[in-house]
Amino acid sequence: MTAVAYHRPACLDDALALLAADEDARPLAGGQTLVPMLNLDLLAPTAIVSLADLADLRGIAALADGSIRIGAMETHARIAASRIFAAGQALVPRAAGHIASPAIRNFGTIGGACAHGDPVSDWPVALVAADARIEIAGPAGRRGVAAADFFLGFLTTALEPGEIVTAIVVPPVPGRAIHLRYSRIDSDYATVIVAGAADIRDGICRSVRLAVGACGPVPVRLAAVEDLLTGRPLEPALVAAAGRMLAEAIDPLDDVRGSAAYRRRILPGLVARALAGVA
Amino acid sequence: MTARLTVNGRPCDLPEQGTATLLDLLRDQLMLTGAKRGCNYGVCGTCSVLIDGMLGRACLTLAADCAGRSVTTVEALDADGSPDPIQRCLVEAGAVQCGFCTPAMVLAARALLDANPRPSRAEIVAAISGNICRCSGYGAIVEAIAAAAHG
């Protein structure tokens, strides 16, 4: 076996330099996906660049405008336990609290999960629903990408070679959080996820956002659905119409967690249940 | 100074291979075989240990990333010659069948009770949701953890 070097840089610039110098080096966040890929010989990096000591990638903090900045190395467990998220932003800790099982949540990170970009995982849909921004650093400097433009397909993101995720910024989200995760058992990937938030008063929907996850290569969020529901009484027929529009827009696969037809069949009911839960 | 980690209270050198997992170190170098190599990709839970007191997967953790951290395996729980109350309750409840999941189940329960000494049944079930018992003996396992907490 060829020796694989392990680097543990003390600052972001050093980490970026190590990654820029060797295109076959891999950044290591919480390891909950990278390490099994190593164990299964799906990856053969020349070096591991651990991000464990990068202080820039830590912390969950409120910004002046009410946004919450989550450092990329923050774990799902710490995000789930945080009380800093207000109103609809609470969909973020709720998503975190349902990822896999306690041991994975203790070490898996939001930045690592975003960089992996698995569409059946919990973060892409939650962050698209929250209008979050993904902060990125790389050899060409720093940039931010809207979550909807970051998750591009199966294990495909907007990250360029040598770039890493440094933080996720969640803007203020009005209303009450929606996070409905339908899975066969705890600790499994979801069959369908409905994430979002809605501000419903006296039966009238003042604002709403709904994204559907685990049902195709990217999370699905439709302006037409949110326009349809906004400003109107949430009558069952209207909610059913919104659910049908989403069911037609998703592009699910047949897999062990449910057939594509099954996912389309249950989605409208889940949308109705999600909205009823915040009415 | 060589980076080290602590396993069951003893300092330990890190392996040279950067991709060696904590599980490789525990089982193959230190001969601590309580942590099992079941699936080796994070699904079965039988390799679970405590890393700085938090339940974690030894197979999903690079040994090198544990520099400066403190790892506790099941072997430490009865180091004083008497079993942990969780171990005693598992035996009394008949919750050890083939036993392959048991060491990690003990540590999952230990992590739960350290953080939450009086868990509800739902909290116990959630705490072991990442630990698969192939004998499907969950009823007795949950009963045993409840007994350890409330007994």
PDB file of C-alpha atoms in Angstrom, chain B residues 37-101:
ATOM      1  CA  ARG B  37     -15.420  -4.457  12.134  1.00  0.00           C
ATOM      2  CA  GLY B  38     -18.933  -5.158  10.858  1.00  0.00           C
ATOM      3  CA  CYS B  39     -19.680  -3.209   7.703  1.00  0.00           C
ATOM      4  CA  ASN B  40     -16.616  -0.895   7.850  1.00  0.00           C
ATOM      5  CA  TYR B  41     -18.593   1.929   6.251  1.00  0.00           C
ATOM      6  CA  GLY B  42     -20.596   3.373   9.067  1.00  0.00           C
ATOM      7  CA  VAL B  43     -23.966   1.663   8.821  1.00  0.00           C
ATOM      8  CA  CYS B  44     -23.949  -1.177  11.352  1.00  0.00           C
ATOM      9  CA  GLY B  45     -22.673   0.707  14.403  1.00  0.00           C
ATOM     10  CA  THR B  46     -20.692  -2.196  15.901  1.00  0.00           C
ATOM     11  CA  CYS B  47     -17.418  -0.218  15.889  1.00  0.00           C
ATOM     12  CA  SER B  48     -18.866   2.629  17.994  1.00  0.00           C
ATOM     13  CA  VAL B  49     -16.562   4.002  20.700  1.00  0.00           C
ATOM     14  CA  LEU B  50     -16.468   7.179  22.782  1.00  0.00           C
ATOM     15  CA  ILE B  51     -14.269   9.972  21.398  1.00  0.00           C
ATOM     16  CA  ASP B  52     -13.918  12.753  23.961  1.00  0.00           C
ATOM     17  CA  GLY B  53     -17.011  11.226  25.536  1.00  0.00           C
ATOM     18  CA  MET B  54     -19.084  11.421  22.346  1.00  0.00           C
ATOM     19  CA  LEU B  55     -20.357   8.315  20.610  1.00  0.00           C
ATOM     20  CA  GLY B  56     -18.517   7.975  17.291  1.00  0.00           C
ATOM     21  CA  ARG B  57     -17.798   5.429  14.596  1.00  0.00           C
ATOM     22  CA  ALA B  58     -14.241   4.130  14.837  1.00  0.00           C
ATOM     23  CA  CYS B  59     -14.465   2.976  11.198  1.00  0.00           C
ATOM     24  CA  LEU B  60     -15.392   6.507  10.012  1.00  0.00           C
ATOM     25  CA  THR B  61     -12.676   8.276  11.976  1.00  0.00           C
ATOM     26  CA  LEU B  62      -9.095   8.573  10.792  1.00  0.00           C
ATOM     27  CA  ALA B  63      -6.726   7.685  13.608  1.00  0.00           C
ATOM     28  CA  ALA B  64      -4.599  10.720  12.746  1.00  0.00           C
ATOM     29  CA  ASP B  65      -7.603  13.001  13.237  1.00  0.00           C
ATOM     30  CA  CYS B  66      -7.785  11.770  16.869  1.00  0.00           C
ATOM     31  CA  ALA B  67      -4.502  13.433  17.833  1.00  0.00           C
ATOM     32  CA  GLY B  68      -5.025  15.069  21.202  1.00  0.00           C
ATOM     33  CA  ARG B  69      -8.322  13.307  21.742  1.00  0.00           C
ATOM     34  CA  SER B  70      -9.321  10.737  24.316  1.00  0.00           C
ATOM     35  CA  VAL B  71     -10.858   7.454  23.150  1.00  0.00           C
ATOM     36  CA  THR B  72     -12.775   5.062  25.391  1.00  0.00           C
ATOM     37  CA  THR B  73     -13.554   1.496  24.324  1.00  0.00           C
ATOM     38  CA  VAL B  74     -15.707  -1.126  26.001  1.00  0.00           C
ATOM     39  CA  GLU B  75     -12.561  -2.655  27.509  1.00  0.00           C
ATOM     40  CA  ALA B  76     -12.294   0.346  29.867  1.00  0.00           C
ATOM     41  CA  LEU B  77     -15.747  -0.085  31.377  1.00  0.00           C
ATOM     42  CA  ASP B  78     -14.898  -3.056  33.581  1.00  0.00           C
ATOM     43  CA  ALA B  79     -11.232  -2.159  34.086  1.00  0.00           C
ATOM     44  CA  ASP B  80     -11.783  -2.104  37.847  1.00  0.00           C
ATOM     45  CA  GLY B  81     -13.008  -5.703  37.760  1.00  0.00           C
ATOM     46  CA  SER B  82     -16.725  -5.001  38.031  1.00  0.00           C
ATOM     47  CA  PRO B  83     -18.998  -4.560  35.020  1.00  0.00           C
ATOM     48  CA  ASP B  84     -20.680  -1.261  34.217  1.00  0.00           C
ATOM     49  CA  PRO B  85     -24.327  -1.221  35.417  1.00  0.00           C
ATOM     50  CA  ILE B  86     -25.380  -1.205  31.762  1.00  0.00           C
ATOM     51  CA  GLN B  87     -23.456  -4.424  31.159  1.00  0.00           C
ATOM     52  CA  ARG B  88     -25.017  -6.039  34.240  1.00  0.00           C
ATOM     53  CA  CYS B  89     -28.523  -4.992  33.165  1.00  0.00           C
ATOM     54  CA  LEU B  90     -27.988  -6.317  29.627  1.00  0.00           C
ATOM     55  CA  VAL B  91     -27.050  -9.727  31.052  1.00  0.00           C
ATOM     56  CA  GLU B  92     -29.969  -9.736  33.505  1.00  0.00           C
ATOM     57  CA  ALA B  93     -32.459  -8.786  30.767  1.00  0.00           C
ATOM     58  CA  GLY B  94     -31.225 -11.548  28.441  1.00  0.00           C
ATOM     59  CA  ALA B  95     -30.240  -8.812  25.996  1.00  0.00           C
ATOM     60  CA  VAL B  96     -27.009 -10.448  24.822  1.00  0.00           C
ATOM     61  CA  GLN B  97     -27.760 -12.960  22.085  1.00  0.00           C
ATOM     62  CA  CYS B  98     -24.929 -13.416  19.578  1.00  0.00           C
ATOM     63  CA  GLY B  99     -23.181 -10.505  21.298  1.00  0.00           C
ATOM     64  CA  PHE B 100     -21.670  -8.895  18.199  1.00  0.00           C
ATOM     65  CA  CYS B 101     -23.534  -5.600  18.663  1.00  0.00           C
TER      66      CYS B 101
END
